[in-house]
PDB file of C-alpha atoms and ligand atoms in Angstrom:
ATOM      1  CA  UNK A   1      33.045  81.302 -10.924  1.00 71.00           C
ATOM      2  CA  UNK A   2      30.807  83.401  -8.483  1.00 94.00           C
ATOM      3  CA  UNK A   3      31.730  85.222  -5.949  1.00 97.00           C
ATOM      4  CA  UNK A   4      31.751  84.011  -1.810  1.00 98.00           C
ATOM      5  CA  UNK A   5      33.381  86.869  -0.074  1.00 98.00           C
ATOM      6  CA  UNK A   6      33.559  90.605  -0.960  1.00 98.00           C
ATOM      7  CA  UNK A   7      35.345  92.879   1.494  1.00 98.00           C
ATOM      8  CA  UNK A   8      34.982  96.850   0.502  1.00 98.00           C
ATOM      9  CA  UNK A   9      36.818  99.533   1.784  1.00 98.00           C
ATOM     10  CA  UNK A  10      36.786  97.813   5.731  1.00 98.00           C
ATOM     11  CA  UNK A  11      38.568  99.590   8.094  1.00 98.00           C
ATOM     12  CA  UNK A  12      39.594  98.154  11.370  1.00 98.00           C
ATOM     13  CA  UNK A  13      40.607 100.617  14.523  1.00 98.00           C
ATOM     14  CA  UNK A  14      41.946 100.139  18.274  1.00 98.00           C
ATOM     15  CA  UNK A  15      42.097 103.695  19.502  1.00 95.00           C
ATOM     16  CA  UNK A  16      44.130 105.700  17.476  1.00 95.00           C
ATOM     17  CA  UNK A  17      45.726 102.668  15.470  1.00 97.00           C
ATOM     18  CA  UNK A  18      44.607 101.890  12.138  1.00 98.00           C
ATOM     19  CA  UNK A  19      45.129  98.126  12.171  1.00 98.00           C
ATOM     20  CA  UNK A  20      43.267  97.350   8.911  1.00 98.00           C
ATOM     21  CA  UNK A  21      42.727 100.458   6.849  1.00 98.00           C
ATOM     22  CA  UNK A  22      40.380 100.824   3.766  1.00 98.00           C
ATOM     23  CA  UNK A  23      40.979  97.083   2.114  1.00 98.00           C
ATOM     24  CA  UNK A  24      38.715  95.721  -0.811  1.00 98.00           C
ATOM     25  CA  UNK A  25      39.244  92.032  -2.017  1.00 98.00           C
ATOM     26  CA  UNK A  26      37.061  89.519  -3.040  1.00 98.00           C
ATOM     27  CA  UNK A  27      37.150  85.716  -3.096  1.00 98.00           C
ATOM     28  CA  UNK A  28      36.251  83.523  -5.854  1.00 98.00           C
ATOM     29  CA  UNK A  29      34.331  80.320  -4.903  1.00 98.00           C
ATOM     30  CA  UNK A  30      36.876  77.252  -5.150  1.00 97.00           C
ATOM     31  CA  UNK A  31      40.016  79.499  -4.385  1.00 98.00           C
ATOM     32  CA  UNK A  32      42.372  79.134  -2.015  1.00 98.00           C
ATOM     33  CA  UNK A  33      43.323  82.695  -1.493  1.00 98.00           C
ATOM     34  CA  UNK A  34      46.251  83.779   0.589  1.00 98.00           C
ATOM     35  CA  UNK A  35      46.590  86.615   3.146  1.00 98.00           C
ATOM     36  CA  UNK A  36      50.213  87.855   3.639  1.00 97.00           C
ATOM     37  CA  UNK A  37      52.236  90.490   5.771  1.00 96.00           C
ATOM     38  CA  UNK A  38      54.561  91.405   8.036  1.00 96.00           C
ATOM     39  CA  UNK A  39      54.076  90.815  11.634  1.00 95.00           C
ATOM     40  CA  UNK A  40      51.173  93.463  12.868  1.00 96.00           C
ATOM     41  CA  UNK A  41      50.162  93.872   9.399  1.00 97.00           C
ATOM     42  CA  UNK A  42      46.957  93.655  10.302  1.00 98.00           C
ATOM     43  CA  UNK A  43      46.025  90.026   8.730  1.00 98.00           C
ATOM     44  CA  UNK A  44      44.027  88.511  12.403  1.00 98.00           C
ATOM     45  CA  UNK A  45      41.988  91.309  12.647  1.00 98.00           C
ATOM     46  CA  UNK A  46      40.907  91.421   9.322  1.00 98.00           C
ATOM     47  CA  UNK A  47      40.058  87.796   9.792  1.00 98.00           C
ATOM     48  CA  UNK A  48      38.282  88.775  12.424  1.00 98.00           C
ATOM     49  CA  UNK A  49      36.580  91.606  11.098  1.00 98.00           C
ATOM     50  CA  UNK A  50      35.088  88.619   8.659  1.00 98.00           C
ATOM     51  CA  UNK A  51      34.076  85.889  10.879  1.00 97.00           C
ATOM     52  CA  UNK A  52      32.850  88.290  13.246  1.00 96.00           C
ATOM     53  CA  UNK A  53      35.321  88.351  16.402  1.00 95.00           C
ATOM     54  CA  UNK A  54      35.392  92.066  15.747  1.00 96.00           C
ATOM     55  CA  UNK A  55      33.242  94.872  14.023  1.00 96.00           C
ATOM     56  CA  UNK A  56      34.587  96.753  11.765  1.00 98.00           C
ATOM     57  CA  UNK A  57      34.419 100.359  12.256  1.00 98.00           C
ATOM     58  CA  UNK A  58      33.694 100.733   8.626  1.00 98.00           C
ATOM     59  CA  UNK A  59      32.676  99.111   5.243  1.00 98.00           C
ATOM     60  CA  UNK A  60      30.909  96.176   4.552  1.00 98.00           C
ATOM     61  CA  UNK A  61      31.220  92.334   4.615  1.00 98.00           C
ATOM     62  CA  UNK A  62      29.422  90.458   1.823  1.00 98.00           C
ATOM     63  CA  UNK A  63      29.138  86.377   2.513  1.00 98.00           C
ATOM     64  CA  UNK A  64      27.290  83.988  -0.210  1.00 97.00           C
ATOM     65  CA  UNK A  65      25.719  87.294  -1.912  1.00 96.00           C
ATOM     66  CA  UNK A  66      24.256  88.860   1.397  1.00 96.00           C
ATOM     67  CA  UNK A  67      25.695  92.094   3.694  1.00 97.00           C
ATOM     68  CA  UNK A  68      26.625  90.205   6.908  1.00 96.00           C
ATOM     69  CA  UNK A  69      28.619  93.101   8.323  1.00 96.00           C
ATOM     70  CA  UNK A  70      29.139  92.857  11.775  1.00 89.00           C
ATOM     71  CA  UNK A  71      27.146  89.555  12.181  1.00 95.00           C
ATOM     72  CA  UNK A  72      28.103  87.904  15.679  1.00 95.00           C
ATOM     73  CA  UNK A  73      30.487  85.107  14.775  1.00 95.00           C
ATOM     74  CA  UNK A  74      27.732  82.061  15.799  1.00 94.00           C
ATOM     75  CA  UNK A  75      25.535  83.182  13.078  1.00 94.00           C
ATOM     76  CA  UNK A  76      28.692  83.535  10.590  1.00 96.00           C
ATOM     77  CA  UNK A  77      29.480  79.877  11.383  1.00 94.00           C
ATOM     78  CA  UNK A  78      25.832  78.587  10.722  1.00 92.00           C
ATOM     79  CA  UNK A  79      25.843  80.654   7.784  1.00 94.00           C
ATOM     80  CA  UNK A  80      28.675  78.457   6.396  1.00 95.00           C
ATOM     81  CA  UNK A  81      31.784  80.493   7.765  1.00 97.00           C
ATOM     82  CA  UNK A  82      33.909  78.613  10.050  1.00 97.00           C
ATOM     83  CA  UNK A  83      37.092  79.665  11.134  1.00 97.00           C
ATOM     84  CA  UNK A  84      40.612  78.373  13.142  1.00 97.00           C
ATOM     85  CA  UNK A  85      42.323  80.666  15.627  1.00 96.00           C
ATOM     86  CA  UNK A  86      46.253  81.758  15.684  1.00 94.00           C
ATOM     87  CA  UNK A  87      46.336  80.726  18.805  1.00 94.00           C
ATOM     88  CA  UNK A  88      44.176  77.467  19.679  1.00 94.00           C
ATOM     89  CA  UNK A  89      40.794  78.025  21.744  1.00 93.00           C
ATOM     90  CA  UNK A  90      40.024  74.286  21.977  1.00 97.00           C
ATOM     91  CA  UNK A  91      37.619  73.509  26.057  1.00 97.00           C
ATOM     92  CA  UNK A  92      40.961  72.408  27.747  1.00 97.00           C
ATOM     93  CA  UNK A  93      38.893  69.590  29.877  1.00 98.00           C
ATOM     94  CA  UNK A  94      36.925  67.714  26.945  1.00 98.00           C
ATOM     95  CA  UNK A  95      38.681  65.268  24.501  1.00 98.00           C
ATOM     96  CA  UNK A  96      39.146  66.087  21.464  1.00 98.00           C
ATOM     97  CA  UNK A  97      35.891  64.250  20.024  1.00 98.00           C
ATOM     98  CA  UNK A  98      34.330  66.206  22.743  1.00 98.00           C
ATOM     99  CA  UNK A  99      35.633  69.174  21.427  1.00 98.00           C
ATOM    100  CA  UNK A 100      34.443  68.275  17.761  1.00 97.00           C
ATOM    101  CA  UNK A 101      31.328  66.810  19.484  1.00 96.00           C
ATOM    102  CA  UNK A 102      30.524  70.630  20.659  1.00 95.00           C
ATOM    103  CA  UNK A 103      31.367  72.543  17.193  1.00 94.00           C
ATOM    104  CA  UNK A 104      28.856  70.095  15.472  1.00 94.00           C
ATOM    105  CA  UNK A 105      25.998  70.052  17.657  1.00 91.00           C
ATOM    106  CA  UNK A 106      26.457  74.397  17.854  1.00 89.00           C
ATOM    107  CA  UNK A 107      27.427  74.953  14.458  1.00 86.00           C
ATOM    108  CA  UNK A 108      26.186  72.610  11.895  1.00 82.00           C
ATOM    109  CA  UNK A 109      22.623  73.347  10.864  1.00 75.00           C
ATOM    110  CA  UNK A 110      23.218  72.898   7.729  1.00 68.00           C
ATOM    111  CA  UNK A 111      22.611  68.954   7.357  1.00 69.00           C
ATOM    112  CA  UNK A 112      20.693  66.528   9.920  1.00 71.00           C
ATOM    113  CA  UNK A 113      23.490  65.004  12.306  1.00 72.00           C
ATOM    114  CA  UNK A 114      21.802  62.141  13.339  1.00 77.00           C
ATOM    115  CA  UNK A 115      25.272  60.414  15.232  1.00 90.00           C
ATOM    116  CA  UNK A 116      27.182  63.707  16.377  1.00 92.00           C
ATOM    117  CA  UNK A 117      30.195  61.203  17.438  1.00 94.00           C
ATOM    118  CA  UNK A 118      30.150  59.316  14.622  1.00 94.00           C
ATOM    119  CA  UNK A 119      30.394  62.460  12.500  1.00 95.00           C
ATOM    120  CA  UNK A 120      33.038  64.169  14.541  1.00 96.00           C
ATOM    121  CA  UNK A 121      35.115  61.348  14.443  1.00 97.00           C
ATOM    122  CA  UNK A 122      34.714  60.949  10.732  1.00 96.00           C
ATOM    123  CA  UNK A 123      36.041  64.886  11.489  1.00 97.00           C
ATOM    124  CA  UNK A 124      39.067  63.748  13.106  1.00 98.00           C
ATOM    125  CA  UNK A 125      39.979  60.899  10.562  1.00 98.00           C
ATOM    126  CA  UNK A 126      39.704  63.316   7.711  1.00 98.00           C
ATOM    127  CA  UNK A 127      42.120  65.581   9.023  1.00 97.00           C
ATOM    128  CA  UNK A 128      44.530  62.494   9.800  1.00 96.00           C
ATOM    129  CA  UNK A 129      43.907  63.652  13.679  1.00 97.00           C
ATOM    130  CA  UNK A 130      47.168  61.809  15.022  1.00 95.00           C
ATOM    131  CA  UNK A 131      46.055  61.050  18.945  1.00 98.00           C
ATOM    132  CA  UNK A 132      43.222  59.079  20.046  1.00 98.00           C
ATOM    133  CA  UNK A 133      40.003  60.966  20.387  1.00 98.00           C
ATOM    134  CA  UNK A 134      39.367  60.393  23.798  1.00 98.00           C
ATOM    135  CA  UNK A 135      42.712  62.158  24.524  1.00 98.00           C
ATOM    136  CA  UNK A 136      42.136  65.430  26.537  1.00 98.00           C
ATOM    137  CA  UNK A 137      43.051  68.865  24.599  1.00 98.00           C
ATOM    138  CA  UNK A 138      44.676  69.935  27.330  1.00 98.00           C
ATOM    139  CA  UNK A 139      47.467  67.392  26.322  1.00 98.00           C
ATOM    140  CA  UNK A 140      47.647  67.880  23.043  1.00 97.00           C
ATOM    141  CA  UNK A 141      50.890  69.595  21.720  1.00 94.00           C
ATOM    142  CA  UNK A 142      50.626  72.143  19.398  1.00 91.00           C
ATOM    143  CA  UNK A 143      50.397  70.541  16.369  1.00 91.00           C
ATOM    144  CA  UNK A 144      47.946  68.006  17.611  1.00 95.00           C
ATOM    145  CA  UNK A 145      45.903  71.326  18.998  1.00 96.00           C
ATOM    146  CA  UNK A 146      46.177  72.662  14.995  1.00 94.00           C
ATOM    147  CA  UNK A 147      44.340  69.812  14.034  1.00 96.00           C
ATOM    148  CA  UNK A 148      41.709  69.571  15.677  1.00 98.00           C
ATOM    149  CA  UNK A 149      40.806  73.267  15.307  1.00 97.00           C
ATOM    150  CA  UNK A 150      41.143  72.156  11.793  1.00 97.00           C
ATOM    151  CA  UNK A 151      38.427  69.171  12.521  1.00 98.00           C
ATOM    152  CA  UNK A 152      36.212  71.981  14.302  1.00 98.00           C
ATOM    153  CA  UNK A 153      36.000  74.165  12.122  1.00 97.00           C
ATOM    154  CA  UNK A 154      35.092  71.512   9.646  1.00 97.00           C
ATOM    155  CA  UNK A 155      32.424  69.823  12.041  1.00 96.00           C
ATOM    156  CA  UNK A 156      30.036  72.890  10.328  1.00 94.00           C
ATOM    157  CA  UNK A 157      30.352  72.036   6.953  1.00 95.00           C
ATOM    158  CA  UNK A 158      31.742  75.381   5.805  1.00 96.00           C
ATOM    159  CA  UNK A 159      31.543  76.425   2.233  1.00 97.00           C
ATOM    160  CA  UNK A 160      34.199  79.018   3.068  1.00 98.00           C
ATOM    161  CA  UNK A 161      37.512  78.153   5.867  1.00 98.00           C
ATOM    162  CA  UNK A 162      39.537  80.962   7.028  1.00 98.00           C
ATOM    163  CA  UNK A 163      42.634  79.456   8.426  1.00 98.00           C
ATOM    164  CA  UNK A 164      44.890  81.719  10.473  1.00 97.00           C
ATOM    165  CA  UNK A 165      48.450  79.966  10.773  1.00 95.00           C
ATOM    166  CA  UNK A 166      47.802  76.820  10.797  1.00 93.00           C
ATOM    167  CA  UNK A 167      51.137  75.592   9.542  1.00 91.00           C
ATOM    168  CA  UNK A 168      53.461  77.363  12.433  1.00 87.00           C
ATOM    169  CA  UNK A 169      55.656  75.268  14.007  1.00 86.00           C
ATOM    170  CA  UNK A 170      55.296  72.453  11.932  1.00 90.00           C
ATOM    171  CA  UNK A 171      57.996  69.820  10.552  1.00 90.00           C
ATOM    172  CA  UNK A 172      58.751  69.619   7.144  1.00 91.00           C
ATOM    173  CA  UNK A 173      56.457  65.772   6.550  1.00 91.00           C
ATOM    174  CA  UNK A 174      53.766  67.442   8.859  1.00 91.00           C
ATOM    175  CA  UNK A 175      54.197  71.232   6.052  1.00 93.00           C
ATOM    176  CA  UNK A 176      53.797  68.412   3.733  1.00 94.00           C
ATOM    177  CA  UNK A 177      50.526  66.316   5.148  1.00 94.00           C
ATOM    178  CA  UNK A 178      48.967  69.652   6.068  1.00 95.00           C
ATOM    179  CA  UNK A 179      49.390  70.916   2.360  1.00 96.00           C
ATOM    180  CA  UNK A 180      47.577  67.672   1.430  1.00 97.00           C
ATOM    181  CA  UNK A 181      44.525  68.419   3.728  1.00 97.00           C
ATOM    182  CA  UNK A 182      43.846  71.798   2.513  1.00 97.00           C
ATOM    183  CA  UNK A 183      43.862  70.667  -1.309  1.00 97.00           C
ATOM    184  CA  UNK A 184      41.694  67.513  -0.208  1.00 98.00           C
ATOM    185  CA  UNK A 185      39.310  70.236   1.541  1.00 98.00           C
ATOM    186  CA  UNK A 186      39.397  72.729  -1.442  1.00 98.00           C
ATOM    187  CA  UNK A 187      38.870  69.938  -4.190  1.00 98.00           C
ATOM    188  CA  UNK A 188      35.757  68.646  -1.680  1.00 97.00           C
ATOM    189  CA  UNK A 189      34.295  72.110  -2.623  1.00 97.00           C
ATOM    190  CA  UNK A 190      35.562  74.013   0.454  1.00 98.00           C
ATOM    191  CA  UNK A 191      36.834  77.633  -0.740  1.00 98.00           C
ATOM    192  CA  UNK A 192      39.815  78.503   2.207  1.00 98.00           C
ATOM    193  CA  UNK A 193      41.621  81.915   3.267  1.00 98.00           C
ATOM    194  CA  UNK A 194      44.563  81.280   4.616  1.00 98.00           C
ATOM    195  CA  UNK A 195      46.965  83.151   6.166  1.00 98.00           C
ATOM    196  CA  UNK A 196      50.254  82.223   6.888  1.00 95.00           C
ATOM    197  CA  UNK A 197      53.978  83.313   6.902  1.00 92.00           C
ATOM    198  CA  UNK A 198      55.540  80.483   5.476  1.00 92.00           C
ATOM    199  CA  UNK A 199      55.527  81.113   1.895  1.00 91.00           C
ATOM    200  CA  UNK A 200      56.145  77.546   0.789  1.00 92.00           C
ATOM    201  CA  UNK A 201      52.756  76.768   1.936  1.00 94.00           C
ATOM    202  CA  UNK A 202      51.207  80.304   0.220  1.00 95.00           C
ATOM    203  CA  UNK A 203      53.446  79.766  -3.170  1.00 94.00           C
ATOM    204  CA  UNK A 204      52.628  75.901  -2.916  1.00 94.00           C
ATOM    205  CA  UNK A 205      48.106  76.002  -2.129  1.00 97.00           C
ATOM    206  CA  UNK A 206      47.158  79.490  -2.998  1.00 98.00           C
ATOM    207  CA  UNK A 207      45.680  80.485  -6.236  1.00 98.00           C
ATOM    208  CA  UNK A 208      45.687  84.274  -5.641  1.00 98.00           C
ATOM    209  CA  UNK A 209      47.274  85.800  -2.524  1.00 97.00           C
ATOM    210  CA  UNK A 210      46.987  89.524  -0.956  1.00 98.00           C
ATOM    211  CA  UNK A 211      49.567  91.215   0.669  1.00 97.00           C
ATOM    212  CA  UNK A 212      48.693  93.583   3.924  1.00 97.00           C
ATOM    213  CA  UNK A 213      51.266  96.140   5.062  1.00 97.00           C
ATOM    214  CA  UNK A 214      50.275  98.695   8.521  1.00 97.00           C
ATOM    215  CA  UNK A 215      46.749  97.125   7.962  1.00 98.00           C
ATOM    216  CA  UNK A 216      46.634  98.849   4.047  1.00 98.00           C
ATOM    217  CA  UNK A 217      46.791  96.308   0.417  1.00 98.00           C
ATOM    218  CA  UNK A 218      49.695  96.705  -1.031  1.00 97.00           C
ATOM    219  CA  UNK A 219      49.387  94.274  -3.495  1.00 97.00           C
ATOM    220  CA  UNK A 220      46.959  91.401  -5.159  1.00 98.00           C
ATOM    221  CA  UNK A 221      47.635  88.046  -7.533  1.00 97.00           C
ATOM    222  CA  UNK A 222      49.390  85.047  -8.182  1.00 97.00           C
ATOM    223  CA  UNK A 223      51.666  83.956  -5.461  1.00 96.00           C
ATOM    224  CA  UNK A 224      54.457  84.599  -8.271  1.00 94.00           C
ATOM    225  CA  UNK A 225      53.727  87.930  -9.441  1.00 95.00           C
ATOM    226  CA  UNK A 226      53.202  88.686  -5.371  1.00 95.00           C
ATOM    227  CA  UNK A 227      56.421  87.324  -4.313  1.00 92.00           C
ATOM    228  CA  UNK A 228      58.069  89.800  -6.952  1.00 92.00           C
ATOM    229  CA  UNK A 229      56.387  92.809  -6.910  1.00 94.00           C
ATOM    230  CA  UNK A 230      58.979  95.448  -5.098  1.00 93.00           C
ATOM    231  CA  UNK A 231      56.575  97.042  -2.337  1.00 93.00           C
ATOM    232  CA  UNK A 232      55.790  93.324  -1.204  1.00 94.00           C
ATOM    233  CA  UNK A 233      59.883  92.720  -0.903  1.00 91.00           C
ATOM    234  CA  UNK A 234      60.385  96.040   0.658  1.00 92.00           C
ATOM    235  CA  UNK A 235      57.671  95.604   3.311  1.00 91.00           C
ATOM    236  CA  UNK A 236      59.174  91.921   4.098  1.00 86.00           C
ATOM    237  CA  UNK A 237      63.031  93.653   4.350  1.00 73.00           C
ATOM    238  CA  UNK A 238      64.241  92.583   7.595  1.00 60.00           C
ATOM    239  CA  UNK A 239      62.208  89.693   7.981  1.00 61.00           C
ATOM    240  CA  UNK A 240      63.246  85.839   6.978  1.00 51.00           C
ATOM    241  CA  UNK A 241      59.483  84.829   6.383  1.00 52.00           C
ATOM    242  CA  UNK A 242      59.161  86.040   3.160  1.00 55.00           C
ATOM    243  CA  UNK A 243      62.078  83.598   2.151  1.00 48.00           C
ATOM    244  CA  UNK A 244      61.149  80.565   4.122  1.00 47.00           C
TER     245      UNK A 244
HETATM  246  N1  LIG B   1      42.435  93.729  20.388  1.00 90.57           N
HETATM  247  C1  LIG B   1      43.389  94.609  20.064  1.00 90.57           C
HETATM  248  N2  LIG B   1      43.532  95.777  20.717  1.00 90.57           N
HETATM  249  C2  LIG B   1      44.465  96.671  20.363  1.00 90.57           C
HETATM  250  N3  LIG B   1      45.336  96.516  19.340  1.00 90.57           N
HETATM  251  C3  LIG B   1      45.247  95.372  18.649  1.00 90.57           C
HETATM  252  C4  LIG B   1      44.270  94.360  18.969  1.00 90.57           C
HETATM  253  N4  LIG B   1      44.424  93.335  18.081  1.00 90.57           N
HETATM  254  C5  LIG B   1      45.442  93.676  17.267  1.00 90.57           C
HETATM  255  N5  LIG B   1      45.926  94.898  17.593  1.00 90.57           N
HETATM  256  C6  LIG B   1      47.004  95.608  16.906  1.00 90.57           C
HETATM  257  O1  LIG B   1      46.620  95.695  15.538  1.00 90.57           O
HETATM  258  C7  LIG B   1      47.742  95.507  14.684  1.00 90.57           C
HETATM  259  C8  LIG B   1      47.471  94.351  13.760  1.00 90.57           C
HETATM  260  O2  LIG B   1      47.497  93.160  14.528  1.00 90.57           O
HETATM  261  P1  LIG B   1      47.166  91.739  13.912  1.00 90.57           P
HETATM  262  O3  LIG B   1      47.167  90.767  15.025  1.00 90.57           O
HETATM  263  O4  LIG B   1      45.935  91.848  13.088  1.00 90.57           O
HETATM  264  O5  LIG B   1      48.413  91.495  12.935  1.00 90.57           O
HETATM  265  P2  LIG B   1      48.854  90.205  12.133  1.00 90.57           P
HETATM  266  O6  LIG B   1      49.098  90.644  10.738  1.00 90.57           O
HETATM  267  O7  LIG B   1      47.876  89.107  12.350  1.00 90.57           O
HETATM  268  O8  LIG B   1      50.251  89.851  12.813  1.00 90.57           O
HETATM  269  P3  LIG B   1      50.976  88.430  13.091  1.00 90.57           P
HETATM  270  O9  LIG B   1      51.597  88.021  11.792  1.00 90.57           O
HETATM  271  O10 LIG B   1      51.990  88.773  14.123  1.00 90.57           O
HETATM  272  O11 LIG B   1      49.930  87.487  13.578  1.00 90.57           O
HETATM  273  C9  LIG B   1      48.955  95.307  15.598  1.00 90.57           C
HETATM  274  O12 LIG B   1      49.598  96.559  15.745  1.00 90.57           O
HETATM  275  C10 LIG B   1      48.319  94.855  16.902  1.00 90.57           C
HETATM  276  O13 LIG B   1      49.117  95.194  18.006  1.00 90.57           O
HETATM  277 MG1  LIG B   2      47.971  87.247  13.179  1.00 90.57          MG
END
C-alpha cells in the first residue's frame, strides 16, 4: 500500500476558535477511511482544509506524494481530488447532465473527453441517478441533489473522494444502494474519506475511521476498536448518532 493523503499537525482557526487543532492522519491508497465527531467537531473544515475551500493556518497537506498545502480547490480537483459538499452546491438552473456536463469539461484533465454528455451521463447511470437528466437541479429533492454531487465529483476521475454526509436523510433501501456505490467506487480503484454520522454506514464501508472532538484526534482504527474506545463514547454522550 502507498500512501495518498498525509495530513501533519494542520490546524484550522476562525478568530479565536480552534476548529481543527494540530491533527496528523494519513490515508492508505484503496481505503475507505472514516471521519467521525460530534456536531462542530471540526470534520467540514478539515475537509476543507484538504480540498482547498480553506487554508489552513498551519501544517501541511501532502496529495499523491507532493505538498499541496493551501492549493486553490480547482487545481486540487485536476490533481485528482474531487470532493461533495454537506450541503449541495449543484447551478440551480442547469439539469443535472448540465451540471455533470460542467464538472467534466472544468475538472477532468486527466483523460481526453471526446463526448462530455455521453460521459456525464455514463456519470449519472453509475451512480443509479434516479430522475431523468434533463430534469432541472433546482427540482431535485435532497436525495436526488446527493447524487448527483456524487456523479460530479466523479465526472473528474478522482483517485481520492472526500464525501461529506452524503448519506443524511436517507431511507433505509436508499442507506443500502448508497453503501453499494461507494464499495463499487472503492473496488474501481477510487480511495474515499467519508464523513458521516450514521455509524451503520462508517461500521459497514470504512476500513479505518478517525474520530475528531473540539477540532483535536481523539482517536484512530478500525471502526470496532473506534466505536469502543471510552473518549470516543464520552465525546458522543448526549448524542443518538453514535448509536444509529
Ligand atoms: N467559516 C466559518 N467561520 C467561523 N466559524 C466556523 C466556520 N466554519 C466552521 N466554523 C466553526 O468551526 C467549528 C467546526 O465546524 P465544522 O463545520 O467543521 O464541524 P463539523 O464537525 O463538520 O460539524 P457537523 O457534524 O455539524 O457538520 C464549529 O464551531 C463551527 O461553528
Ligand atoms: Mg460538517
Amino acid at each position: 500500500m502507498s500512501t495518498i493523503l498525509e495530513v501533519r499537525e494542520l490546524t484550522k482557526r476562525f478568530g479565536g476558535l480552534v476548529a481543527v487543532n494540530d491533527v496528523s492522519f494519513k490515508i492508505e491508497k484503496g481505503e475507505i477511511f472514516g471521519l467521525i465527531g460530534p456536531n462542530g467537531a471540526g470534520k467540514t473544515t478539515l475537509l476543507n482544509c484538504i480540498a482547498g475551500t480553506h487554508a489552513p493556518n498551519d501544517g501541511v497537506v501532502s496529495f499523491l506524494g507532493k505538498k499541496m498545502t493551501g492549493y486553490n480547490a480547482d487545481v486540487l480537483c485536476r490533481a485528482g481530488m474531487s470532493r461533495t459538499f454537506q450541503i449541495s452546491q449543484p447551478f440551480p438552473r442547469l439539469t443535472a447532465i448540465e451540471n455533470v456536463m460542467v464538472a467534466t469539461i472544468f475538472g477532468n484533465q486527466r483523460s481526453n473527453i471526446f463526448n462530455p454528455e455521453q460521459w456525464a451521463n455514463e456519470m449519472l447511470e453509475y451512480v443509479e441517478f434516479p430522475m431523468p437528466p434533463e430534469t432541472l437541479a433546482c427540482n431535485l429533492n435532497t436525495v436526488q441533489l446527493k447524487r448527483l454531487d456524487l456523479a460530479r465529483a466523479l465526472a473528474s476521475e478522482p483517485e481520492l473522494l472526500l464525501l461529506d454526509e452524503l448519506a443524511a436523510g436517507l431511507t433505509e433501501g436508499e442507506l443500502h444502494e448508497l453503501m453499494q456505490i461507494i464499495r463499487k467506487i472503492r473496488d474501481n480503484g477510487v480511495t474515499v474519506l467519508i464523513i458521516e454520522h450514521i455509524m451503520r454506514v462508517i461500521m459497514g464501508l470504512c476500513d479505518r475511521v478517525m474520530v475528531l472532538h473540539y477540532g483535536r484526534k481523539i482517536a484512530e482504527g478500525t471502526p470496532q476498536s473506534v466505536a469502543k474506545d471510552p473518549k470516543v463514547t464520552e465525546a458522543y454522550l448526549g448524542e443518538e448518532t453514535l448509536a444509529a
